[in-house]
């Protein structure tokens, strides 16, 4: 098995799933009659908040890691991130017994830094600009020979994230639709590929905060757009699509729904209160879209990917 | 099947489980490697926060309800409570198609009142004293002929709560110990009875906040004691043991551990952060005891009952 250099095929995703199975949890699918009643639909929540490192990111990072050769792997894994992807790369490296080098902005929350260090990663601090992050990472890679794992614009990462929808489609029969949030588009691309390969009749919709609607505008205009603000509570969705993820979504996605900050918060609270599980604000975006658009979702069996559960309990929005 | 008038037997608990199965969820058992590492033990969390009405109370209330005759049942169910037991009685009545009469203190949180009303219960307000609650309830019972369902000092309720440990013992092999929090003692009594009947070698320990240590002092002294304060974050555990629950615990329980408020909060936070599930403060008391007493729990396979997940998101302790 070697790194993927083109859009993952059905066989690529199947091989990926087999390869990463020892490194990930097969997360449960939960239902909630109170939320179904509110939505007028049957919702099946794929709980990646219970995934290792608390987010689906473990799937993509571990796939990128296992596809490296022994020699490449021994030099280590590298990335720049202050979020779930950093922890996913760090834990993948730890499980494979190789070094991880993580570039983090100086202002990253102490808790996230500590969690990443707890997985044994070596952390290099830099200024909080994209330029500083990229140049610092380049120096680390030059010095160590480690392999950079991009958080989403990478076919290995996309194939890894695709295993989440694959499991959901295996565990729930007769789904009409799948929904997921759109940030950089890695999860969304993997989701739509798995639906096309493993359940061709299933419609796939993305959901995005109005405040960071780059994917919506990119699909509307046919040109890759970027966000001008990052002013959303859904902090996992502030990134822009990459060229690879845009390409896949442009071909395959059935649509993207936009939701307001108030709608996100309301959906997040509904999940916390009725399902008794902890999800990140980003996770609530698809449910917000489902509640906003009964004309699309009512009466349907809908798979909803809950992407992660890493929230700062000292800064809850309630 | 008729109401139980003596300590539930093994056959009583088996019959109870069969009778209430259509009215309750069989809740999942979760594990968490990060918490196991911290505790040095293998912990199996029985998630009653995912139970109907968000708490184990549904088991006991529904058993008390189904054991009534048709004629008794038609006159309705009654109780005084502002908490999970009120909702459990209300939902049991709704599922059986009979009326529920709930006496609530005027200062009960609006959200709890609304939740109970949403199950179709008729609510009567009274002053927030035990005397007012009892006299108001008596008037309601006199007027309607409804049956009062005590929240814990009732053999039907105890047999219902016993089904929780019964399920946990069925679903996890080779447990060494069971732990649960002690409030009025209904859950604890049911837990110890199920352990004695279905897994005789398993030790059973209670856990209680230092601030409301009536059960600890009752067992030490051999006399039913009461709390002089209710000054604990574990609001589900402020009640005193009743005579029936004290009698069972005195015969059967292997011990009670006391924990401080800081230890409760720390254990609660650990479960929220690492397991990504929402639990009430009362649920965290057994884990706090396990972390405090490695000399008892380290190296053991321990079942931990997480009692409920109804917290007010506007008043979180973080």
Short mmCIF file of N, CA and C in Angstrom, two decimals, chain B residues 72-232:
data_model
loop_
_atom_site.label_atom_id
_atom_site.label_comp_id
_atom_site.label_asym_id
_atom_site.label_seq_id
_atom_site.Cartn_x
_atom_site.Cartn_y
_atom_site.Cartn_z
N UNK B 72 -57.03 0.62 39.87
CA UNK B 72 -56.15 1.56 40.57
C UNK B 72 -55.46 2.49 39.57
N UNK B 73 -54.98 1.85 38.51
CA UNK B 73 -54.20 2.59 37.54
C UNK B 73 -55.02 3.70 36.89
N UNK B 74 -56.28 3.36 36.62
CA UNK B 74 -57.15 4.33 35.94
C UNK B 74 -57.32 5.60 36.77
N UNK B 75 -57.23 5.47 38.09
CA UNK B 75 -57.37 6.67 38.94
C UNK B 75 -56.10 7.53 38.93
N UNK B 76 -55.02 6.97 38.42
CA UNK B 76 -53.84 7.79 38.23
C UNK B 76 -52.69 7.53 39.19
N UNK B 77 -51.54 8.15 38.86
CA UNK B 77 -50.32 8.06 39.66
C UNK B 77 -50.05 9.44 40.25
N UNK B 78 -49.51 9.47 41.47
CA UNK B 78 -49.22 10.76 42.10
C UNK B 78 -47.86 10.72 42.80
N UNK B 79 -47.22 11.87 42.86
CA UNK B 79 -46.01 11.99 43.69
C UNK B 79 -45.71 13.46 43.94
N UNK B 80 -44.81 13.70 44.87
CA UNK B 80 -44.28 15.07 45.01
C UNK B 80 -42.78 15.01 44.77
N UNK B 81 -42.32 15.88 43.86
CA UNK B 81 -40.92 15.87 43.45
C UNK B 81 -40.74 17.03 42.49
N UNK B 82 -39.55 17.57 42.45
CA UNK B 82 -39.29 18.55 41.40
C UNK B 82 -38.23 18.00 40.44
N UNK B 83 -37.89 16.74 40.61
CA UNK B 83 -36.75 16.23 39.86
C UNK B 83 -37.08 15.11 38.91
N UNK B 84 -36.12 14.18 38.77
CA UNK B 84 -36.24 13.11 37.79
C UNK B 84 -37.41 12.17 38.09
N UNK B 85 -37.72 11.96 39.39
CA UNK B 85 -38.80 11.04 39.73
C UNK B 85 -40.14 11.59 39.22
N UNK B 86 -40.33 12.90 39.29
CA UNK B 86 -41.58 13.49 38.78
C UNK B 86 -41.75 13.18 37.31
N UNK B 87 -40.68 13.35 36.55
CA UNK B 87 -40.77 13.09 35.10
C UNK B 87 -40.98 11.60 34.83
N UNK B 88 -40.38 10.76 35.67
CA UNK B 88 -40.52 9.32 35.47
C UNK B 88 -41.96 8.88 35.74
N UNK B 89 -42.58 9.43 36.79
CA UNK B 89 -43.98 9.10 37.09
C UNK B 89 -44.87 9.64 35.96
N UNK B 90 -44.58 10.85 35.51
CA UNK B 90 -45.40 11.46 34.45
C UNK B 90 -45.31 10.66 33.16
N UNK B 91 -44.10 10.25 32.79
CA UNK B 91 -43.96 9.50 31.53
C UNK B 91 -44.56 8.09 31.65
N UNK B 92 -44.39 7.46 32.81
CA UNK B 92 -44.99 6.14 33.02
C UNK B 92 -46.51 6.23 32.83
N UNK B 93 -47.12 7.25 33.43
CA UNK B 93 -48.57 7.44 33.32
C UNK B 93 -48.97 7.66 31.87
N UNK B 94 -48.18 8.49 31.19
CA UNK B 94 -48.50 8.78 29.78
C UNK B 94 -48.45 7.50 28.94
N UNK B 95 -47.40 6.69 29.17
CA UNK B 95 -47.25 5.47 28.37
C UNK B 95 -48.35 4.46 28.66
N UNK B 96 -48.89 4.52 29.89
CA UNK B 96 -49.97 3.59 30.25
C UNK B 96 -51.34 4.21 29.99
N UNK B 97 -51.36 5.46 29.55
CA UNK B 97 -52.64 6.10 29.22
C UNK B 97 -53.49 6.45 30.44
N UNK B 98 -52.83 6.79 31.56
CA UNK B 98 -53.57 7.15 32.77
C UNK B 98 -53.08 8.52 33.27
N UNK B 99 -53.85 9.17 34.16
CA UNK B 99 -53.42 10.50 34.61
C UNK B 99 -52.25 10.47 35.60
N UNK B 100 -51.47 11.57 35.61
CA UNK B 100 -50.41 11.74 36.61
C UNK B 100 -50.65 13.06 37.33
N UNK B 101 -50.50 13.05 38.65
CA UNK B 101 -50.67 14.25 39.47
C UNK B 101 -49.36 14.50 40.21
N UNK B 102 -48.73 15.61 39.90
CA UNK B 102 -47.42 15.88 40.49
C UNK B 102 -47.50 17.14 41.35
N UNK B 103 -47.09 17.00 42.61
CA UNK B 103 -46.99 18.17 43.49
C UNK B 103 -45.56 18.69 43.42
N UNK B 104 -45.43 19.98 43.08
CA UNK B 104 -44.09 20.58 42.93
C UNK B 104 -44.01 21.85 43.75
N UNK B 105 -42.86 22.07 44.40
CA UNK B 105 -42.69 23.36 45.09
C UNK B 105 -42.72 24.52 44.08
N UNK B 106 -43.24 25.66 44.54
CA UNK B 106 -43.38 26.83 43.65
C UNK B 106 -42.05 27.24 43.01
N UNK B 107 -40.96 27.01 43.76
CA UNK B 107 -39.66 27.47 43.25
C UNK B 107 -38.94 26.43 42.38
N UNK B 108 -39.65 25.38 41.96
CA UNK B 108 -39.02 24.38 41.07
C UNK B 108 -38.61 25.07 39.76
N UNK B 109 -37.47 24.67 39.19
CA UNK B 109 -37.02 25.30 37.94
C UNK B 109 -38.10 25.20 36.86
N UNK B 110 -38.29 26.28 36.10
CA UNK B 110 -39.32 26.33 35.06
C UNK B 110 -39.12 25.21 34.05
N UNK B 111 -37.86 24.87 33.76
CA UNK B 111 -37.57 23.84 32.76
C UNK B 111 -38.09 22.48 33.21
N UNK B 112 -37.92 22.17 34.51
CA UNK B 112 -38.38 20.87 35.03
C UNK B 112 -39.90 20.83 35.04
N UNK B 113 -40.52 21.94 35.39
CA UNK B 113 -41.98 22.02 35.39
C UNK B 113 -42.50 21.81 33.97
N UNK B 114 -41.86 22.48 33.02
CA UNK B 114 -42.30 22.38 31.62
C UNK B 114 -42.12 20.96 31.10
N UNK B 115 -41.00 20.32 31.46
CA UNK B 115 -40.74 18.96 31.00
C UNK B 115 -41.81 18.00 31.54
N UNK B 116 -42.18 18.19 32.81
CA UNK B 116 -43.19 17.32 33.43
C UNK B 116 -44.56 17.56 32.80
N UNK B 117 -44.88 18.83 32.55
CA UNK B 117 -46.15 19.16 31.87
C UNK B 117 -46.18 18.59 30.46
N UNK B 118 -45.02 18.57 29.81
CA UNK B 118 -44.96 18.06 28.43
C UNK B 118 -45.32 16.58 28.37
N UNK B 119 -45.14 15.87 29.48
CA UNK B 119 -45.57 14.47 29.53
C UNK B 119 -47.05 14.35 29.88
N UNK B 120 -47.74 15.48 30.00
CA UNK B 120 -49.18 15.45 30.21
C UNK B 120 -49.60 15.41 31.68
N UNK B 121 -48.66 15.61 32.60
CA UNK B 121 -49.01 15.54 34.03
C UNK B 121 -49.75 16.81 34.47
N UNK B 122 -50.62 16.63 35.48
CA UNK B 122 -51.27 17.79 36.10
C UNK B 122 -50.44 18.20 37.30
N UNK B 123 -50.03 19.46 37.33
CA UNK B 123 -49.11 19.90 38.37
C UNK B 123 -49.84 20.77 39.38
N UNK B 124 -49.61 20.49 40.67
CA UNK B 124 -50.15 21.32 41.74
C UNK B 124 -48.97 21.95 42.46
N UNK B 125 -48.98 23.27 42.57
CA UNK B 125 -47.87 23.95 43.25
C UNK B 125 -48.12 24.02 44.74
N UNK B 126 -47.02 24.07 45.50
CA UNK B 126 -47.14 24.26 46.96
C UNK B 126 -45.89 24.97 47.45
N UNK B 127 -45.91 25.32 48.75
CA UNK B 127 -44.71 25.91 49.35
C UNK B 127 -43.58 24.89 49.36
N UNK B 128 -42.35 25.40 49.44
CA UNK B 128 -41.20 24.50 49.39
C UNK B 128 -40.80 23.99 50.77
N UNK B 129 -41.73 23.30 51.44
CA UNK B 129 -41.39 22.61 52.69
C UNK B 129 -41.89 21.18 52.54
N UNK B 130 -41.26 20.26 53.27
CA UNK B 130 -41.68 18.87 53.17
C UNK B 130 -43.12 18.73 53.66
N UNK B 131 -43.47 19.48 54.73
CA UNK B 131 -44.83 19.42 55.28
C UNK B 131 -45.85 19.85 54.23
N UNK B 132 -45.57 20.95 53.54
CA UNK B 132 -46.51 21.46 52.52
C UNK B 132 -46.63 20.46 51.38
N UNK B 133 -45.50 19.86 50.98
CA UNK B 133 -45.53 18.90 49.89
C UNK B 133 -46.38 17.69 50.25
N UNK B 134 -46.18 17.21 51.49
CA UNK B 134 -46.92 16.01 51.90
C UNK B 134 -48.41 16.29 52.07
N UNK B 135 -48.75 17.44 52.66
CA UNK B 135 -50.18 17.72 52.88
C UNK B 135 -50.87 18.01 51.55
N UNK B 136 -50.17 18.69 50.64
CA UNK B 136 -50.76 18.96 49.32
C UNK B 136 -50.98 17.65 48.56
N UNK B 137 -49.98 16.77 48.64
CA UNK B 137 -50.11 15.48 47.97
C UNK B 137 -51.30 14.71 48.54
N UNK B 138 -51.45 14.74 49.87
CA UNK B 138 -52.54 14.00 50.50
C UNK B 138 -53.89 14.49 49.97
N UNK B 139 -54.00 15.80 49.83
CA UNK B 139 -55.26 16.37 49.30
C UNK B 139 -55.52 15.87 47.88
N UNK B 140 -54.47 15.85 47.08
CA UNK B 140 -54.61 15.40 45.69
C UNK B 140 -55.04 13.93 45.65
N UNK B 141 -54.41 13.13 46.50
CA UNK B 141 -54.73 11.70 46.54
C UNK B 141 -56.17 11.50 47.03
N UNK B 142 -56.57 12.25 48.05
CA UNK B 142 -57.94 12.15 48.57
C UNK B 142 -58.96 12.49 47.49
N UNK B 143 -58.65 13.52 46.73
CA UNK B 143 -59.58 14.01 45.71
C UNK B 143 -59.68 13.06 44.52
N UNK B 144 -58.54 12.47 44.11
CA UNK B 144 -58.51 11.74 42.84
C UNK B 144 -58.52 10.21 43.01
N UNK B 145 -58.10 9.75 44.18
CA UNK B 145 -57.92 8.30 44.34
C UNK B 145 -56.66 7.76 43.68
N UNK B 146 -55.77 8.67 43.23
CA UNK B 146 -54.52 8.25 42.59
C UNK B 146 -53.61 7.55 43.61
N UNK B 147 -52.70 6.73 43.11
CA UNK B 147 -51.75 6.02 43.99
C UNK B 147 -50.45 6.80 44.10
N UNK B 148 -50.01 7.04 45.34
CA UNK B 148 -48.74 7.74 45.59
C UNK B 148 -47.58 6.79 45.30
N UNK B 149 -46.65 7.23 44.49
CA UNK B 149 -45.43 6.45 44.23
C UNK B 149 -44.25 7.14 44.89
N UNK B 150 -43.75 6.54 45.96
CA UNK B 150 -42.63 7.14 46.69
C UNK B 150 -41.36 7.03 45.83
N UNK B 151 -40.50 8.03 45.88
CA UNK B 151 -39.32 8.00 45.01
C UNK B 151 -38.31 6.89 45.34
N UNK B 152 -38.28 6.38 46.57
CA UNK B 152 -37.29 5.33 46.87
C UNK B 152 -37.71 4.35 47.96
N UNK B 153 -38.52 4.80 48.93
CA UNK B 153 -38.79 3.92 50.06
C UNK B 153 -39.99 3.01 49.76
N UNK B 154 -39.87 2.21 48.71
CA UNK B 154 -40.99 1.44 48.15
C UNK B 154 -40.38 0.22 47.46
N UNK B 155 -40.85 -0.96 47.79
CA UNK B 155 -40.25 -2.20 47.26
C UNK B 155 -40.41 -2.32 45.73
N UNK B 156 -41.47 -1.71 45.19
CA UNK B 156 -41.66 -1.76 43.74
C UNK B 156 -40.61 -0.90 43.04
N UNK B 157 -40.38 0.25 43.64
CA UNK B 157 -39.37 1.16 43.09
C UNK B 157 -37.98 0.52 43.22
N UNK B 158 -37.70 -0.09 44.35
CA UNK B 158 -36.41 -0.75 44.56
C UNK B 158 -36.21 -1.88 43.53
N UNK B 159 -37.25 -2.67 43.30
CA UNK B 159 -37.15 -3.77 42.33
C UNK B 159 -36.91 -3.22 40.92
N UNK B 160 -37.55 -2.10 40.61
CA UNK B 160 -37.33 -1.46 39.30
C UNK B 160 -35.89 -1.01 39.14
N UNK B 161 -35.39 -0.32 40.16
CA UNK B 161 -34.00 0.18 40.07
C UNK B 161 -33.01 -1.01 40.00
N UNK B 162 -33.40 -2.14 40.58
CA UNK B 162 -32.51 -3.33 40.57
C UNK B 162 -32.24 -3.83 39.15
N UNK B 163 -33.15 -3.52 38.22
CA UNK B 163 -32.96 -4.03 36.85
C UNK B 163 -31.75 -3.39 36.17
N UNK B 164 -31.32 -2.25 36.68
CA UNK B 164 -30.15 -1.57 36.10
C UNK B 164 -28.89 -2.41 36.32
N UNK B 165 -28.62 -2.79 37.56
CA UNK B 165 -27.46 -3.65 37.85
C UNK B 165 -27.63 -5.02 37.20
N UNK B 166 -28.87 -5.51 37.12
CA UNK B 166 -29.10 -6.81 36.47
C UNK B 166 -28.61 -6.76 35.02
N UNK B 167 -28.97 -5.71 34.31
CA UNK B 167 -28.53 -5.57 32.92
C UNK B 167 -27.00 -5.46 32.84
N UNK B 168 -26.43 -4.67 33.73
CA UNK B 168 -24.97 -4.46 33.71
C UNK B 168 -24.25 -5.79 33.95
N UNK B 169 -24.77 -6.59 34.89
CA UNK B 169 -24.15 -7.90 35.17
C UNK B 169 -24.34 -8.86 34.00
N UNK B 170 -25.43 -8.72 33.26
CA UNK B 170 -25.64 -9.56 32.08
C UNK B 170 -24.71 -9.16 30.94
N UNK B 171 -24.44 -7.85 30.83
CA UNK B 171 -23.71 -7.35 29.67
C UNK B 171 -22.19 -7.36 29.84
N UNK B 172 -21.70 -7.41 31.07
CA UNK B 172 -20.25 -7.40 31.30
C UNK B 172 -19.87 -8.63 32.14
N UNK B 173 -19.02 -9.45 31.60
CA UNK B 173 -18.62 -10.65 32.33
C UNK B 173 -17.48 -10.38 33.31
N UNK B 174 -17.48 -11.12 34.40
CA UNK B 174 -16.33 -11.11 35.29
C UNK B 174 -16.11 -9.83 36.08
N UNK B 175 -17.19 -9.13 36.41
CA UNK B 175 -17.03 -7.93 37.26
C UNK B 175 -16.61 -8.35 38.67
N UNK B 176 -15.72 -7.56 39.28
CA UNK B 176 -15.34 -7.79 40.68
C UNK B 176 -16.19 -6.98 41.64
N UNK B 177 -16.63 -5.80 41.16
CA UNK B 177 -17.32 -4.86 42.04
C UNK B 177 -18.37 -4.06 41.29
N UNK B 178 -19.35 -3.59 42.04
CA UNK B 178 -20.32 -2.63 41.51
C UNK B 178 -20.32 -1.40 42.42
N UNK B 179 -20.49 -0.23 41.81
CA UNK B 179 -20.59 0.99 42.62
C UNK B 179 -21.76 1.83 42.13
N UNK B 180 -22.40 2.54 43.05
CA UNK B 180 -23.49 3.45 42.71
C UNK B 180 -23.54 4.55 43.76
N UNK B 181 -24.12 5.69 43.41
CA UNK B 181 -24.27 6.74 44.43
C UNK B 181 -25.45 6.43 45.36
N UNK B 182 -25.39 7.00 46.57
CA UNK B 182 -26.47 6.78 47.55
C UNK B 182 -27.17 8.11 47.85
N UNK B 183 -28.45 8.17 47.55
CA UNK B 183 -29.29 9.31 47.93
C UNK B 183 -30.31 8.79 48.92
N UNK B 184 -31.53 8.52 48.43
CA UNK B 184 -32.54 7.88 49.27
C UNK B 184 -32.31 6.39 49.40
N UNK B 185 -31.45 5.85 48.54
CA UNK B 185 -31.07 4.45 48.68
C UNK B 185 -31.85 3.47 47.81
N UNK B 186 -32.74 3.98 46.96
CA UNK B 186 -33.52 3.08 46.12
C UNK B 186 -32.65 2.36 45.09
N UNK B 187 -31.82 3.12 44.39
CA UNK B 187 -30.93 2.52 43.40
C UNK B 187 -29.90 1.62 44.08
N UNK B 188 -29.33 2.11 45.19
CA UNK B 188 -28.30 1.34 45.90
C UNK B 188 -28.88 0.02 46.40
N UNK B 189 -30.10 0.06 46.94
CA UNK B 189 -30.73 -1.18 47.45
C UNK B 189 -30.97 -2.15 46.29
N UNK B 190 -31.49 -1.64 45.18
CA UNK B 190 -31.73 -2.51 44.04
C UNK B 190 -30.42 -3.09 43.50
N UNK B 191 -29.38 -2.29 43.51
CA UNK B 191 -28.08 -2.73 43.00
C UNK B 191 -27.52 -3.87 43.85
N UNK B 192 -27.60 -3.72 45.14
CA UNK B 192 -27.02 -4.75 46.03
C UNK B 192 -27.87 -6.02 45.97
N UNK B 193 -29.18 -5.88 45.82
CA UNK B 193 -30.01 -7.08 45.69
C UNK B 193 -29.68 -7.83 44.40
N UNK B 194 -29.57 -7.11 43.29
CA UNK B 194 -29.24 -7.79 42.03
C UNK B 194 -27.88 -8.47 42.10
N UNK B 195 -26.92 -7.81 42.74
CA UNK B 195 -25.59 -8.43 42.87
C UNK B 195 -25.69 -9.72 43.69
N UNK B 196 -26.41 -9.68 44.80
CA UNK B 196 -26.52 -10.87 45.65
C UNK B 196 -27.19 -12.03 44.91
N UNK B 197 -28.22 -11.71 44.10
CA UNK B 197 -28.97 -12.76 43.42
C UNK B 197 -28.27 -13.26 42.15
N UNK B 198 -27.71 -12.31 41.38
CA UNK B 198 -27.25 -12.69 40.04
C UNK B 198 -25.74 -12.83 39.93
N UNK B 199 -25.00 -12.35 40.94
CA UNK B 199 -23.53 -12.43 40.89
C UNK B 199 -22.99 -12.38 42.31
N UNK B 200 -23.21 -13.47 43.06
CA UNK B 200 -22.96 -13.48 44.51
C UNK B 200 -21.55 -13.08 44.93
N UNK B 201 -20.55 -13.28 44.06
CA UNK B 201 -19.20 -12.94 44.48
C UNK B 201 -18.85 -11.46 44.36
N UNK B 202 -19.69 -10.70 43.72
CA UNK B 202 -19.37 -9.30 43.41
C UNK B 202 -19.57 -8.41 44.65
N UNK B 203 -18.55 -7.61 44.96
CA UNK B 203 -18.67 -6.66 46.07
C UNK B 203 -19.45 -5.43 45.62
N UNK B 204 -20.19 -4.83 46.52
CA UNK B 204 -20.99 -3.66 46.16
C UNK B 204 -20.69 -2.51 47.13
N UNK B 205 -20.28 -1.39 46.55
CA UNK B 205 -19.94 -0.21 47.36
C UNK B 205 -20.79 0.98 46.95
N UNK B 206 -21.20 1.74 47.94
CA UNK B 206 -21.88 3.01 47.68
C UNK B 206 -20.89 4.15 47.75
N UNK B 207 -21.29 5.30 47.20
CA UNK B 207 -20.49 6.51 47.29
C UNK B 207 -21.41 7.68 47.60
N UNK B 208 -20.94 8.55 48.47
CA UNK B 208 -21.81 9.61 49.00
C UNK B 208 -20.99 10.89 49.18
N UNK B 209 -21.57 12.04 48.93
CA UNK B 209 -20.85 13.29 49.23
C UNK B 209 -20.66 13.45 50.74
N UNK B 210 -19.49 13.92 51.15
CA UNK B 210 -19.24 14.18 52.58
C UNK B 210 -20.32 15.07 53.19
N UNK B 211 -20.81 16.01 52.37
CA UNK B 211 -21.73 17.02 52.88
C UNK B 211 -23.10 16.44 53.25
N UNK B 212 -23.46 15.30 52.65
CA UNK B 212 -24.78 14.70 52.93
C UNK B 212 -24.57 13.20 53.20
N UNK B 213 -23.85 12.94 54.30
CA UNK B 213 -23.36 11.57 54.56
C UNK B 213 -24.28 10.76 55.46
N UNK B 214 -25.59 10.99 55.34
CA UNK B 214 -26.54 10.30 56.23
C UNK B 214 -26.43 8.78 56.12
N UNK B 215 -26.25 8.25 54.92
CA UNK B 215 -26.20 6.80 54.75
C UNK B 215 -24.94 6.24 55.42
N UNK B 216 -23.81 6.93 55.23
CA UNK B 216 -22.56 6.50 55.85
C UNK B 216 -22.73 6.44 57.38
N UNK B 217 -23.29 7.51 57.95
CA UNK B 217 -23.46 7.56 59.40
C UNK B 217 -24.51 6.57 59.89
N UNK B 218 -25.53 6.34 59.06
CA UNK B 218 -26.57 5.36 59.45
C UNK B 218 -25.96 3.96 59.54
N UNK B 219 -25.13 3.62 58.56
CA UNK B 219 -24.53 2.28 58.57
C UNK B 219 -23.51 2.15 59.70
N UNK B 220 -22.76 3.22 59.96
CA UNK B 220 -21.78 3.20 61.05
C UNK B 220 -22.47 3.00 62.40
N UNK B 221 -23.56 3.74 62.60
CA UNK B 221 -24.20 3.77 63.92
C UNK B 221 -25.27 2.70 64.09
N UNK B 222 -25.74 2.16 62.97
CA UNK B 222 -26.82 1.19 63.06
C UNK B 222 -28.18 1.84 63.32
N UNK B 223 -28.23 3.17 63.26
CA UNK B 223 -29.46 3.92 63.47
C UNK B 223 -29.67 4.85 62.26
N UNK B 224 -30.89 4.97 61.81
CA UNK B 224 -31.18 5.86 60.68
C UNK B 224 -30.85 7.30 61.05
N UNK B 225 -29.92 7.90 60.31
CA UNK B 225 -29.50 9.28 60.57
C UNK B 225 -30.07 10.19 59.48
N UNK B 226 -30.04 11.50 59.74
CA UNK B 226 -30.48 12.39 58.66
C UNK B 226 -29.46 13.49 58.43
N UNK B 227 -29.57 14.12 57.26
CA UNK B 227 -28.64 15.19 56.91
C UNK B 227 -29.06 16.50 57.55
N UNK B 228 -28.07 17.28 57.97
CA UNK B 228 -28.40 18.58 58.56
C UNK B 228 -28.24 19.69 57.53
N UNK B 229 -27.51 19.42 56.46
CA UNK B 229 -27.40 20.41 55.38
C UNK B 229 -27.72 19.70 54.05
N UNK B 230 -27.94 20.50 53.00
CA UNK B 230 -28.08 19.91 51.67
C UNK B 230 -27.06 20.56 50.75
N UNK B 231 -25.92 20.91 51.34
CA UNK B 231 -24.95 21.75 50.68
C UNK B 231 -24.00 20.94 49.79
N UNK B 232 -24.52 20.31 48.74
CA UNK B 232 -23.69 19.58 47.80
C UNK B 232 -24.14 19.86 46.38
#
